[in-house]
Tab-separated table of C-alpha atoms in Angstrom:
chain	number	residue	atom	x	y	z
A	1	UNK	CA	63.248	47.591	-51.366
A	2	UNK	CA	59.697	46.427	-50.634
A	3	UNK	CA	58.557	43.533	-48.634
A	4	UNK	CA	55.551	41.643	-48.968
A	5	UNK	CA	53.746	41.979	-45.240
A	6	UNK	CA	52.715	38.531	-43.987
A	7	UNK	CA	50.105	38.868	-41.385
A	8	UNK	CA	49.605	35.954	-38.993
A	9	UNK	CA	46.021	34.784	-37.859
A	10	UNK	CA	44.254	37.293	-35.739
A	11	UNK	CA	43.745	34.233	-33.061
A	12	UNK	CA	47.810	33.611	-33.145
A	13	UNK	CA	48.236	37.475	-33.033
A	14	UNK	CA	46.429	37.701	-29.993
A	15	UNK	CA	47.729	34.934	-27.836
A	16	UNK	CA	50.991	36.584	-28.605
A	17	UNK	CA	50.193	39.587	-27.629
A	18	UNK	CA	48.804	38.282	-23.991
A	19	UNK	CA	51.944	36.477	-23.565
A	20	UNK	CA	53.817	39.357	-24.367
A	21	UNK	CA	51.730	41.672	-21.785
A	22	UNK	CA	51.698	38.890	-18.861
A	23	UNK	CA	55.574	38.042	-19.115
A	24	UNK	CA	57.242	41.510	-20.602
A	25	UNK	CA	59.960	39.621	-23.090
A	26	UNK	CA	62.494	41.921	-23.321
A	27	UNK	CA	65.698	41.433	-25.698
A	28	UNK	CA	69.073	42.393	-24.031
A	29	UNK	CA	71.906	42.437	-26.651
A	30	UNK	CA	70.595	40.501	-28.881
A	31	UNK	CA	70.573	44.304	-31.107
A	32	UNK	CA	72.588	46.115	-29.225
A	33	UNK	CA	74.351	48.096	-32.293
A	34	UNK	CA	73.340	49.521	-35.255
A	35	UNK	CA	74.663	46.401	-37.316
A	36	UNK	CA	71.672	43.827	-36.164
A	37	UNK	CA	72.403	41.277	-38.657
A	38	UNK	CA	76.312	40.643	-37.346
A	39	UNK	CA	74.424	40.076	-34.081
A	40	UNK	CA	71.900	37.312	-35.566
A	41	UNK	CA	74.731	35.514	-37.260
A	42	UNK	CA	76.602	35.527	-33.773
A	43	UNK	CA	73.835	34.182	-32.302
A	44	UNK	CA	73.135	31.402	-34.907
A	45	UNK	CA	76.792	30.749	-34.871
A	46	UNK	CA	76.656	30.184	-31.083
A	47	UNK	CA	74.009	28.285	-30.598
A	48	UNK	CA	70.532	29.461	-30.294
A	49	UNK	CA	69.602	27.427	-27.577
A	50	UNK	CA	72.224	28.959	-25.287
A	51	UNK	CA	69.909	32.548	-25.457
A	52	UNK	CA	68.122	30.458	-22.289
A	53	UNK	CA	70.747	30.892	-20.209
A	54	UNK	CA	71.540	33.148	-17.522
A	55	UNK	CA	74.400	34.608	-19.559
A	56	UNK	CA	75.532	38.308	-20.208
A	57	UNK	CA	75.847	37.700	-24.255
A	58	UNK	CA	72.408	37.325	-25.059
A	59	UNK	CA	69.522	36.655	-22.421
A	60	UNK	CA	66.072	37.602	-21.574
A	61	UNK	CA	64.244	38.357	-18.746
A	62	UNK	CA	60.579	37.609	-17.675
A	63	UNK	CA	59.248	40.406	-15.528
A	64	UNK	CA	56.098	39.232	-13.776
A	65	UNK	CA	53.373	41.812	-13.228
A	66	UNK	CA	52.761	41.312	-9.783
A	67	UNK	CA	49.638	43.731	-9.538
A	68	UNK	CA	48.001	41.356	-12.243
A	69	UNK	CA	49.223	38.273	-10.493
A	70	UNK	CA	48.076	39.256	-7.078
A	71	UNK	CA	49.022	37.124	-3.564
A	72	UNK	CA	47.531	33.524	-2.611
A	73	UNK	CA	47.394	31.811	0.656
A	74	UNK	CA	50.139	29.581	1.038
A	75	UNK	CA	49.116	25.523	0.011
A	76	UNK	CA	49.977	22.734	2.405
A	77	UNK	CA	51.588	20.547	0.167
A	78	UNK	CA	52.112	16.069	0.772
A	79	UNK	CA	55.194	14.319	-0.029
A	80	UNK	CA	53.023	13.075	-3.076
A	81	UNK	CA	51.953	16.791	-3.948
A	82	UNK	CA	55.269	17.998	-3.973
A	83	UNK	CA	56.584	15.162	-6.640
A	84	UNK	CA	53.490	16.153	-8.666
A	85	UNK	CA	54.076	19.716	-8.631
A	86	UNK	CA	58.368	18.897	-9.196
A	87	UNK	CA	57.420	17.085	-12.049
A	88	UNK	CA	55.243	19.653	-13.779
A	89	UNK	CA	57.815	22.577	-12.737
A	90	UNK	CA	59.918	20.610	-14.452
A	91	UNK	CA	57.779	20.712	-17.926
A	92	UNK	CA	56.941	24.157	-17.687
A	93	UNK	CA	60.656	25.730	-17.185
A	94	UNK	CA	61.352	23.748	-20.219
A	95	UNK	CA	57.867	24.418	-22.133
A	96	UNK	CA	58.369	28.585	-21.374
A	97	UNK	CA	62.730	28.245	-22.468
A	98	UNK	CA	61.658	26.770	-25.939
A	99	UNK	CA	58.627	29.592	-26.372
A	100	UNK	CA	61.447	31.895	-25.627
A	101	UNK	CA	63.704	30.635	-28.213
A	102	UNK	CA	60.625	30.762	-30.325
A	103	UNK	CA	60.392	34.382	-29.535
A	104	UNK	CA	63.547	35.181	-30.390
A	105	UNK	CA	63.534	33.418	-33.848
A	106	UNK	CA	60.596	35.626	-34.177
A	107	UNK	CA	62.239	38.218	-33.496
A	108	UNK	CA	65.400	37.758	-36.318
A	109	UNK	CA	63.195	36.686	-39.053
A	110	UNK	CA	61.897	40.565	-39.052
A	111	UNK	CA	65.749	41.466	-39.825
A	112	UNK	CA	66.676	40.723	-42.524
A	113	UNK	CA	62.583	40.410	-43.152
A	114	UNK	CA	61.856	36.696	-44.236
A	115	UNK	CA	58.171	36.163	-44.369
A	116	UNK	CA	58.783	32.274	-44.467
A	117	UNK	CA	60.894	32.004	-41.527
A	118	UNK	CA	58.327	34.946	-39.963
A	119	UNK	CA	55.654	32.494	-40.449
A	120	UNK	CA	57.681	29.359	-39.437
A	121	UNK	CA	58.368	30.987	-36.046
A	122	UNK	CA	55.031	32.259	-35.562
A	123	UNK	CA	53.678	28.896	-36.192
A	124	UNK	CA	56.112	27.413	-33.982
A	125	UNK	CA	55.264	30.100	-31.275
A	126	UNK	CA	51.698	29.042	-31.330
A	127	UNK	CA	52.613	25.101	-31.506
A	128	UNK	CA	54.548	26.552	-27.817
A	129	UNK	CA	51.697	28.196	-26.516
A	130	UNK	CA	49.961	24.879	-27.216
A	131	UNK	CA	52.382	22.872	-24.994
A	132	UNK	CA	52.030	25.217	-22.471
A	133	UNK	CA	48.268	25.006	-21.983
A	134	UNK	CA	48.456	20.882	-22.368
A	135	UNK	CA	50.725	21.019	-19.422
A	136	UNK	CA	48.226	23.621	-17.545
A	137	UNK	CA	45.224	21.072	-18.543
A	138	UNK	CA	46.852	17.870	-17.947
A	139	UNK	CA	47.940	19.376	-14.211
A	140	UNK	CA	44.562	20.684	-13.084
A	141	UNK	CA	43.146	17.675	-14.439
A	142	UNK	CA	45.858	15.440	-12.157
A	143	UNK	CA	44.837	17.855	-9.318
A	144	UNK	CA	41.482	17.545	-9.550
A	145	UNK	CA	41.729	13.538	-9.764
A	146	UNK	CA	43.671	13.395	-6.110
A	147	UNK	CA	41.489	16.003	-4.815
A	148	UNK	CA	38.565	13.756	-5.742
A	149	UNK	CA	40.134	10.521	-5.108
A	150	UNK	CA	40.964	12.305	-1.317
A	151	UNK	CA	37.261	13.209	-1.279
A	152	UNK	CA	35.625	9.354	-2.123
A	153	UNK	CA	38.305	8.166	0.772
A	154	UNK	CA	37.203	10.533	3.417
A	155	UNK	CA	33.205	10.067	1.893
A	156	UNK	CA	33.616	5.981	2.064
A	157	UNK	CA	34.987	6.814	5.772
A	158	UNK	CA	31.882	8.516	6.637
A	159	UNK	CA	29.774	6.514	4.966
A	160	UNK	CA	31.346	3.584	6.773
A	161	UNK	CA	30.674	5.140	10.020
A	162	UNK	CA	27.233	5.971	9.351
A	163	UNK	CA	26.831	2.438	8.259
A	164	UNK	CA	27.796	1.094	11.675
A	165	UNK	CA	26.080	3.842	13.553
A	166	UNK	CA	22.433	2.705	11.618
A	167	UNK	CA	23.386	-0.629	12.595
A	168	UNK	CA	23.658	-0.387	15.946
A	169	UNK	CA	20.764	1.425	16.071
A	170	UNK	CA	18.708	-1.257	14.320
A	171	UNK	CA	20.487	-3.788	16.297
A	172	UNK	CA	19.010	-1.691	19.382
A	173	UNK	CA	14.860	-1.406	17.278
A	174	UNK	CA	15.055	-5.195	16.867
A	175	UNK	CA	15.492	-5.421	20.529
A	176	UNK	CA	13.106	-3.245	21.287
A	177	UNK	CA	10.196	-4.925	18.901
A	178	UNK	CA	10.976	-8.933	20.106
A	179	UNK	CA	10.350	-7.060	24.011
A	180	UNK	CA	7.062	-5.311	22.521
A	181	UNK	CA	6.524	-8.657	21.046
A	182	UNK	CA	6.742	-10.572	24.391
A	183	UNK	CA	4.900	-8.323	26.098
A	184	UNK	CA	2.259	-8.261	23.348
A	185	UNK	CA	2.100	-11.921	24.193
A	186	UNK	CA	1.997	-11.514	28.154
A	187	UNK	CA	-0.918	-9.190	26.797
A	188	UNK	CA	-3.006	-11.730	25.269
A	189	UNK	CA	-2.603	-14.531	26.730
A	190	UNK	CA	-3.542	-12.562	29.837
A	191	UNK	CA	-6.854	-11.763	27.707
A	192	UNK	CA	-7.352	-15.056	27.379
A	193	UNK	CA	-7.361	-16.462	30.509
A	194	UNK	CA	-9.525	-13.797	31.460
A	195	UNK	CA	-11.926	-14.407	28.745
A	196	UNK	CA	-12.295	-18.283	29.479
A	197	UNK	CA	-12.697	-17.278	33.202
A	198	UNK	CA	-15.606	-14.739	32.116
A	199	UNK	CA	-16.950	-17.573	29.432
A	200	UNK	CA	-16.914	-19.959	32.279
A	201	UNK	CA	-18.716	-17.361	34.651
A	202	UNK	CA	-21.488	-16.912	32.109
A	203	UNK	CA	-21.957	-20.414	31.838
A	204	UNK	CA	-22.323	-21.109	35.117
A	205	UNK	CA	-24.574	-18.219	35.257
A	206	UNK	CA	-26.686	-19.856	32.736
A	207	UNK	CA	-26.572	-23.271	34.450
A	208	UNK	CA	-27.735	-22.229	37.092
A	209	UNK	CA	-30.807	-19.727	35.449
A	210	UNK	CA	-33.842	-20.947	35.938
A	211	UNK	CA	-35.632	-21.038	32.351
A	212	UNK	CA	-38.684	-18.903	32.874
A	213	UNK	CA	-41.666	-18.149	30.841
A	214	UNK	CA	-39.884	-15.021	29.781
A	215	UNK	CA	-36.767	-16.398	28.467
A	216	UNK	CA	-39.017	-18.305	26.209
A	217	UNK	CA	-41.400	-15.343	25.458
A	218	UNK	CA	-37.701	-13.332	24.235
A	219	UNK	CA	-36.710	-16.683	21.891
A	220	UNK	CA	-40.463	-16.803	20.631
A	221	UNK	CA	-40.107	-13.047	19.534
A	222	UNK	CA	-36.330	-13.845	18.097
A	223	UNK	CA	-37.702	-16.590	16.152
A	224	UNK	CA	-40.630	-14.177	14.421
A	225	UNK	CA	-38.410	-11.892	13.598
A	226	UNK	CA	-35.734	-14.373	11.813
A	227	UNK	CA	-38.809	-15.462	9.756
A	228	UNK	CA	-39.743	-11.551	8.506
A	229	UNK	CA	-35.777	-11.142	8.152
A	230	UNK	CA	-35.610	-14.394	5.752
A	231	UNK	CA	-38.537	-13.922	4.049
A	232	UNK	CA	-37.183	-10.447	2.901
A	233	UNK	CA	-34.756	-11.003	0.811
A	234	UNK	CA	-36.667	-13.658	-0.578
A	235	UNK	CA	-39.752	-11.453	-1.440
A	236	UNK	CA	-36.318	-9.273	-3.211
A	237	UNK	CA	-34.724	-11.930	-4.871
A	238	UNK	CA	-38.247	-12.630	-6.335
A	239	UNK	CA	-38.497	-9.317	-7.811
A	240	UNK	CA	-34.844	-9.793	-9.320
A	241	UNK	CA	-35.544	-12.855	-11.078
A	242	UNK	CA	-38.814	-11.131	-12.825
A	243	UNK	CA	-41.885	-13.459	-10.500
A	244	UNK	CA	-45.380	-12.441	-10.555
A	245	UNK	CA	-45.550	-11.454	-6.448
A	246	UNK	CA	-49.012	-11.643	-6.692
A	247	UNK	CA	-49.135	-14.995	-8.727
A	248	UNK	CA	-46.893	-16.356	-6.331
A	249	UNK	CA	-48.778	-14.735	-2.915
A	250	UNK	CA	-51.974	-16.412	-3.978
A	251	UNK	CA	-50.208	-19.978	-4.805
A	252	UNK	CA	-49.685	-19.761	-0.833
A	253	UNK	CA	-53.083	-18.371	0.302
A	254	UNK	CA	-55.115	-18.622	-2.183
A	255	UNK	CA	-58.298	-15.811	-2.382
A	256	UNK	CA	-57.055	-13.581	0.499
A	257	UNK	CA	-58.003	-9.686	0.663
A	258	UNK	CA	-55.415	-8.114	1.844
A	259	UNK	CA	-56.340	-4.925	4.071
A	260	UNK	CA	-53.225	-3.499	1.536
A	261	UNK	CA	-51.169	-4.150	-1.316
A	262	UNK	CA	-47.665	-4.661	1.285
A	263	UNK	CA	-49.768	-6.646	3.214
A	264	UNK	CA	-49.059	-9.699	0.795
A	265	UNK	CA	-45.431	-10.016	2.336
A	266	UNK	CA	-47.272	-11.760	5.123
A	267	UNK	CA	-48.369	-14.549	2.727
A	268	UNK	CA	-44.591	-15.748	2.288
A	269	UNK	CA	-43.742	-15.120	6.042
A	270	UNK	CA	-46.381	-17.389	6.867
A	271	UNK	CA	-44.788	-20.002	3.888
A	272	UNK	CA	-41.395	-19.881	5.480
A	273	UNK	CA	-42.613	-20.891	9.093
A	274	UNK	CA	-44.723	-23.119	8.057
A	275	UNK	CA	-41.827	-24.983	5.866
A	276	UNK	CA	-39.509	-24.220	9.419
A	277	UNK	CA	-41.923	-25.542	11.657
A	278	UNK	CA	-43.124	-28.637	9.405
A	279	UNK	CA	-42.634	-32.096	11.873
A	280	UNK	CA	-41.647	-30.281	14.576
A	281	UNK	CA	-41.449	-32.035	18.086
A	282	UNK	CA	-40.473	-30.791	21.362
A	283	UNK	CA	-38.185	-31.859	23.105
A	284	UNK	CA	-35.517	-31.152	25.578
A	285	UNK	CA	-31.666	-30.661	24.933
A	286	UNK	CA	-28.964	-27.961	25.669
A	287	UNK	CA	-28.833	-25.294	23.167
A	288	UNK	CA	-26.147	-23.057	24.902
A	289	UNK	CA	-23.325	-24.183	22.462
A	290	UNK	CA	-25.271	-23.243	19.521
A	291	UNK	CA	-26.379	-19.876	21.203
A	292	UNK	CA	-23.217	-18.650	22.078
A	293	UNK	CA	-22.256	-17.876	18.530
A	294	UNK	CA	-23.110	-14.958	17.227
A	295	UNK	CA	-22.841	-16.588	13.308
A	296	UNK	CA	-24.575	-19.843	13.809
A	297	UNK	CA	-21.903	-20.462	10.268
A	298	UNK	CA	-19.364	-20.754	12.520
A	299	UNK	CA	-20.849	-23.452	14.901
A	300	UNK	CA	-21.758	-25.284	11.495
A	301	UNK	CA	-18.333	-25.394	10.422
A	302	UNK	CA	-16.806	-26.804	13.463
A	303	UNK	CA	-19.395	-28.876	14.109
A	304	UNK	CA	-20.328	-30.604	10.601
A	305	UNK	CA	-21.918	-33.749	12.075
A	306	UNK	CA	-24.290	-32.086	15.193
A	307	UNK	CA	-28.311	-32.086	15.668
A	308	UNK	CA	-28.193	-28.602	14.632
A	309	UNK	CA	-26.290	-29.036	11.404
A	310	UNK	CA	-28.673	-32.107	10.439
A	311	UNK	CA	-31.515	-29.503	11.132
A	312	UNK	CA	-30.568	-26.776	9.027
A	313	UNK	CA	-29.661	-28.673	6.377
A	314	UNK	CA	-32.704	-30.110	5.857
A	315	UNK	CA	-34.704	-27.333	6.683
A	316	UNK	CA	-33.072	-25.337	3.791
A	317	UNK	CA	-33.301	-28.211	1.624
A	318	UNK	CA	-37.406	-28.324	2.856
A	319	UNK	CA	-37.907	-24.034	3.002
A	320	UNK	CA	-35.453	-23.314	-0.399
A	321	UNK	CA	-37.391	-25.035	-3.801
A	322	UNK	CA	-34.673	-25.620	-6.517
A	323	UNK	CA	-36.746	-24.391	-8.912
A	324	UNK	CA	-36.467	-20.845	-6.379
A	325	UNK	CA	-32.740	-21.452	-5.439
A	326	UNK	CA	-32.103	-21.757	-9.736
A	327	UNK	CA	-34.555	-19.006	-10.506
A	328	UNK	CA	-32.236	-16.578	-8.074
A	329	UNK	CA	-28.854	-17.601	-8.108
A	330	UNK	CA	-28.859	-19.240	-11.735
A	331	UNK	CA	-27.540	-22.582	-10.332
A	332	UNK	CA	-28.018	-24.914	-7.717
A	333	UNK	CA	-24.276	-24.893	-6.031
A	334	UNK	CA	-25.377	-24.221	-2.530
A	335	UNK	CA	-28.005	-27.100	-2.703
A	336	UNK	CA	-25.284	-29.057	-3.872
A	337	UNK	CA	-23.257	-28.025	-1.143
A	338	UNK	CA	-25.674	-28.513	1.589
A	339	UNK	CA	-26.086	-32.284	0.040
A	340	UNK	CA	-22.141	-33.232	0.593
A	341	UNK	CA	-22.632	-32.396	4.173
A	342	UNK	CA	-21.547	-28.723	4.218
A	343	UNK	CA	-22.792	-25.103	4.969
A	344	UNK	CA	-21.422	-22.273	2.216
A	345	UNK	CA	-20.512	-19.287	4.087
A	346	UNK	CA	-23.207	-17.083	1.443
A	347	UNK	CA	-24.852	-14.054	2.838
A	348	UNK	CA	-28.548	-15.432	1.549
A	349	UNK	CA	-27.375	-19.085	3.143
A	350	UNK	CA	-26.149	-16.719	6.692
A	351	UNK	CA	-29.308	-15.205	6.976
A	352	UNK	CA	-31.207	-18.529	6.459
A	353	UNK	CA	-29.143	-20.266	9.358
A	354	UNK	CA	-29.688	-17.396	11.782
A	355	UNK	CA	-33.237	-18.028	11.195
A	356	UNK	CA	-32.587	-21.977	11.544
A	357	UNK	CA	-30.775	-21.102	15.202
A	358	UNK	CA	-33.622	-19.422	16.854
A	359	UNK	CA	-36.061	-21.818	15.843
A	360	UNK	CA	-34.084	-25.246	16.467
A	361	UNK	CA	-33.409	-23.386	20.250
A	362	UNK	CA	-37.511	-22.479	20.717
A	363	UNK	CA	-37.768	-26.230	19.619
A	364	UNK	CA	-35.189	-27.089	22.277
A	365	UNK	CA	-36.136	-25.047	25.117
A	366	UNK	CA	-39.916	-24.814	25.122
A	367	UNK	CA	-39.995	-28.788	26.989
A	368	UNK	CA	-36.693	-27.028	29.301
A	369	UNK	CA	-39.658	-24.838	30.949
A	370	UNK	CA	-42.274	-26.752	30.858
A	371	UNK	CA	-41.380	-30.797	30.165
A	372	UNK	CA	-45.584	-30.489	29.093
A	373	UNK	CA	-45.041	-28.064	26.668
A	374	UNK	CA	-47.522	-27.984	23.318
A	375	UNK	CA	-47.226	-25.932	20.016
A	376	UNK	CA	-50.449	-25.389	18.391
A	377	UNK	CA	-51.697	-23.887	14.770
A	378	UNK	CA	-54.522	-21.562	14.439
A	379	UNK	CA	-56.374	-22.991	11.036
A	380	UNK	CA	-57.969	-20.298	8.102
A	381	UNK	CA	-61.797	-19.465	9.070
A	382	UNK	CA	-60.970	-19.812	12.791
A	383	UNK	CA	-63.009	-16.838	15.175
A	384	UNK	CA	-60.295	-14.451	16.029
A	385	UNK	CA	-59.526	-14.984	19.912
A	386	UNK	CA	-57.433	-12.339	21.667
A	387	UNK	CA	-56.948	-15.466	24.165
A	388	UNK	CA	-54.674	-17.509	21.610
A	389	UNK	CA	-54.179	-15.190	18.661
A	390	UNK	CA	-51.972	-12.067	17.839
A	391	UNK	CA	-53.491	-9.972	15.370
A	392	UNK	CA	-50.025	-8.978	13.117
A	393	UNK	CA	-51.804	-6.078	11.536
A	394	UNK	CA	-54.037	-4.264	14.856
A	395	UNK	CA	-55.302	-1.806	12.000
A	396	UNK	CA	-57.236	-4.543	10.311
A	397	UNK	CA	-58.521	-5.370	13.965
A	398	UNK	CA	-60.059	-1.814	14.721
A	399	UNK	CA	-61.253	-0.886	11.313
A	400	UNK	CA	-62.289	-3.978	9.782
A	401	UNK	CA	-65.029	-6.442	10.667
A	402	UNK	CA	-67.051	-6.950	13.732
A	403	UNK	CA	-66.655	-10.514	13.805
A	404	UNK	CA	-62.795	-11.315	12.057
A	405	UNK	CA	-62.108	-14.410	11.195
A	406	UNK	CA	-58.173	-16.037	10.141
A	407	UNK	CA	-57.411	-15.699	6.724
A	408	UNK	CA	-54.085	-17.865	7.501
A	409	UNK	CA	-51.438	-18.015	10.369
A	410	UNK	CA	-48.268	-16.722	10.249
A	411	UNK	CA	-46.675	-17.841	13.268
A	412	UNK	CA	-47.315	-20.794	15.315
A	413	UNK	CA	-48.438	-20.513	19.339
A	414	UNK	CA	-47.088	-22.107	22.318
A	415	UNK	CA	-48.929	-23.377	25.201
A	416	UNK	CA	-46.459	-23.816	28.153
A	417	UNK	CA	-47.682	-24.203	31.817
A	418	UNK	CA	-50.483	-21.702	32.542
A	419	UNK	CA	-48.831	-19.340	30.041
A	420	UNK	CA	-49.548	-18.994	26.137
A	421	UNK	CA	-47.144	-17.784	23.612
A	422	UNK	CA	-50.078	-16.504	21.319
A	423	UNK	CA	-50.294	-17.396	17.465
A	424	UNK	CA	-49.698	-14.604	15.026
A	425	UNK	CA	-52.594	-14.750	11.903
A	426	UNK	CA	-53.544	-12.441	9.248
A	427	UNK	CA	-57.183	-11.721	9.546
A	428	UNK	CA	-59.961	-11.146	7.139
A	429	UNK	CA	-60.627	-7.276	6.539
């Protein structure tokens, strides 16, 4: 009689056949004589399930290969580990006793051959071997949850010691900075005491000076060079807003040969100290609080309502034409400013005060020396006179004429005791 041959999927076929090599099933007297199908009705009649039992009728053994298997290091086990591992001992003698039944349902549907109860068992063999690897999952996946939950205890330990060890030690940097801090303070207000003491030192110093003829002669040299260092940027600013420098150089001094073509730069230093010294009159007062600052701004600022403030106000007001200030800045806000009673902290404004400083303390000083102190102008076709005139170009002095004469002055002279602070003056080449 032929069967049909039933083959079961390769993937089922294989798992059974690891099974089969890792735990060697082996029937005992379930065929044990040459009439098998007495002993499957036997078996049947006595209940498969009792095939799981350690019984001489009908058992099987699971030999474990222990070469494949190998030896671990013994596990120290908790109280909780050990109802864990109970529990899943538990599933898996039960899980590998109803695989085994499995097995041996297998094993009768060959004899007689039944391919639908050979595929039946196989099926339920693999639905088994499905159990069994749930329970394997489900316990390395309950293993690795304590062994993880252990891990974030003992990590929120450590972390909770580190915590408290980086607080103490900020705890220990804050008082470290508030002592840096107080001595930082011991620091400067040391400084300071020492720098009134030296502020008061120099002004006794200066108190007690004797103005001389050359502490003026050093402010009357200041004072000329404020005037080039204004007119600069002016002469720039010019340039900038597209004037005719030449145009504008003959407006001032009007049919001058200039020795050469820079030369004309003198024309508008000579228009700003004229403007600066316009109504001057000496007289005596103490210019040390104005000197003392290095940014006359500064001394404006705290000191809206002083002589100097009045005085460089209106000088700017005087030296500065709106129709220049709006031709270089494109409005008149600083003007505007100076009007209200205030002093705008602008570079072109800065440079105008520092001017304004040295020439309100030559105004200031020059009766301090001598209380008969005169300024005097040197006017255009005057002889040239080594006596009361500087020559600001010598080059026009040794190559041009025999007999020079002013074309126009550029800076005032003073006349103080027997001593003369000579004009400067542009002369005729």
């Amino acid at each position: 009689m032929e069967y049909a041959i039933v083959k079961p999927s390769s993937n089922i076929s294989e798992m059974v056949t690891k099974f089969a090599k890792l735990c060697k099933l082996r029937s005992i007297g379930v065929f044990s004589n040459e009439n098998p199908n007495q002993q499957c009705n036997s078996l049947r009649d006595n209940n498969v399930a009792s095939v799981s039992e350690d019984s001489s009728d009908a058992t099987v053994e699971i030999e474990c290969d222990t070469e494949k298997i190998g030896t671990y290091p013994p596990v120290v086990l908790t109280m909780r580990d050990i109802d864990i591992e109970g529990d899943y001992i538990i599933q898996l003698f039960d899980a590998v006793s109803e695989l085994k039944l499995a097995y041996i349902q297998l094993q009768e549907a060959h004899v007689p051959y039944n391919a639908d109860k050979i595929i039946a068992a196989d099926e339920q063999i693999v639905f088994k071997l499905e159990a069994l690897c749930k329970i394997k999952r489900t316990y390395k996946e309950k293993r690795f949850s304590n062994v993880n939950l252990e891990s974030s205890h003992f990590s929120l330990l450590d972390t909770e010691s580190l915590l408290e060890k980086l607080k103490t030690q900020s705890r220990a940097q804050d008082d470290e900075i508030v002592r840096l801090r107080q001595e930082l303070h011991n620091f400067l207000l040391g400084n300071t005491v020492l720098a009134e003491k030296i502020r008061q030192k120099s002004l006794e110093i200066k108190n007690v000076r004797v103005l001389n003829i050359s502490l003026f002669e050093n402010m009357f040299r200041e004072a000329s060079k404020s005037i080039h260092d204004f007119a600069k940027p002016v002469i720039s600013l010019m340039k900038a807003s597209g004037w005719d420098l030449d145009m504008a150089a003959n407006s001032i001094e009007s049919g001058v040969v200039y020795f050469k073509r820079q030369h004309k730069k003198y024309a508008f230093e000579a228009y700003v100290a004229r403007r600066m010294f316009h109504g001057i009159s000496l007289k005596s007062y103490n210019v040390d609080d104005v000197m003392r600052f290095d940014d006359p701004i500064d001394y404006l600022i705290e000191n809206p309502n002083s002589e100097f403030s009045t005085f460089c106000g209106n000088k700017y007001l005087f030296a500065v034409h709106p129709v220049m200030e709006m031709s270089f800045f494109g409005n008149l806000d600083q003007r505007l400013f100076i009007l209200s009673g205030k002093h705008p902290r602008t570079p072109f404004y800065q440079i105008f005060a520092r001017m304004a400083k040295w020439i309100w303390a030559l105004q200031g000083i020059a009766r301090s020396v001598d209380p008969k102190a005169e300024i005097y102008v040197v006017n255009r076709g005057s002889k040239f006179s080594d006596v009361f005139m500087e020559p600001i170009e010598a080059d026009i002095l040794n190559g041009g004429q025999a007999d020079p004469r002013v074309e126009f002055m550029v800076m005032p002279g003073f006349r103080l005791a027997d001593s003369l602070m000579r004009s400067r003056v542009y002369l005729s080449c």
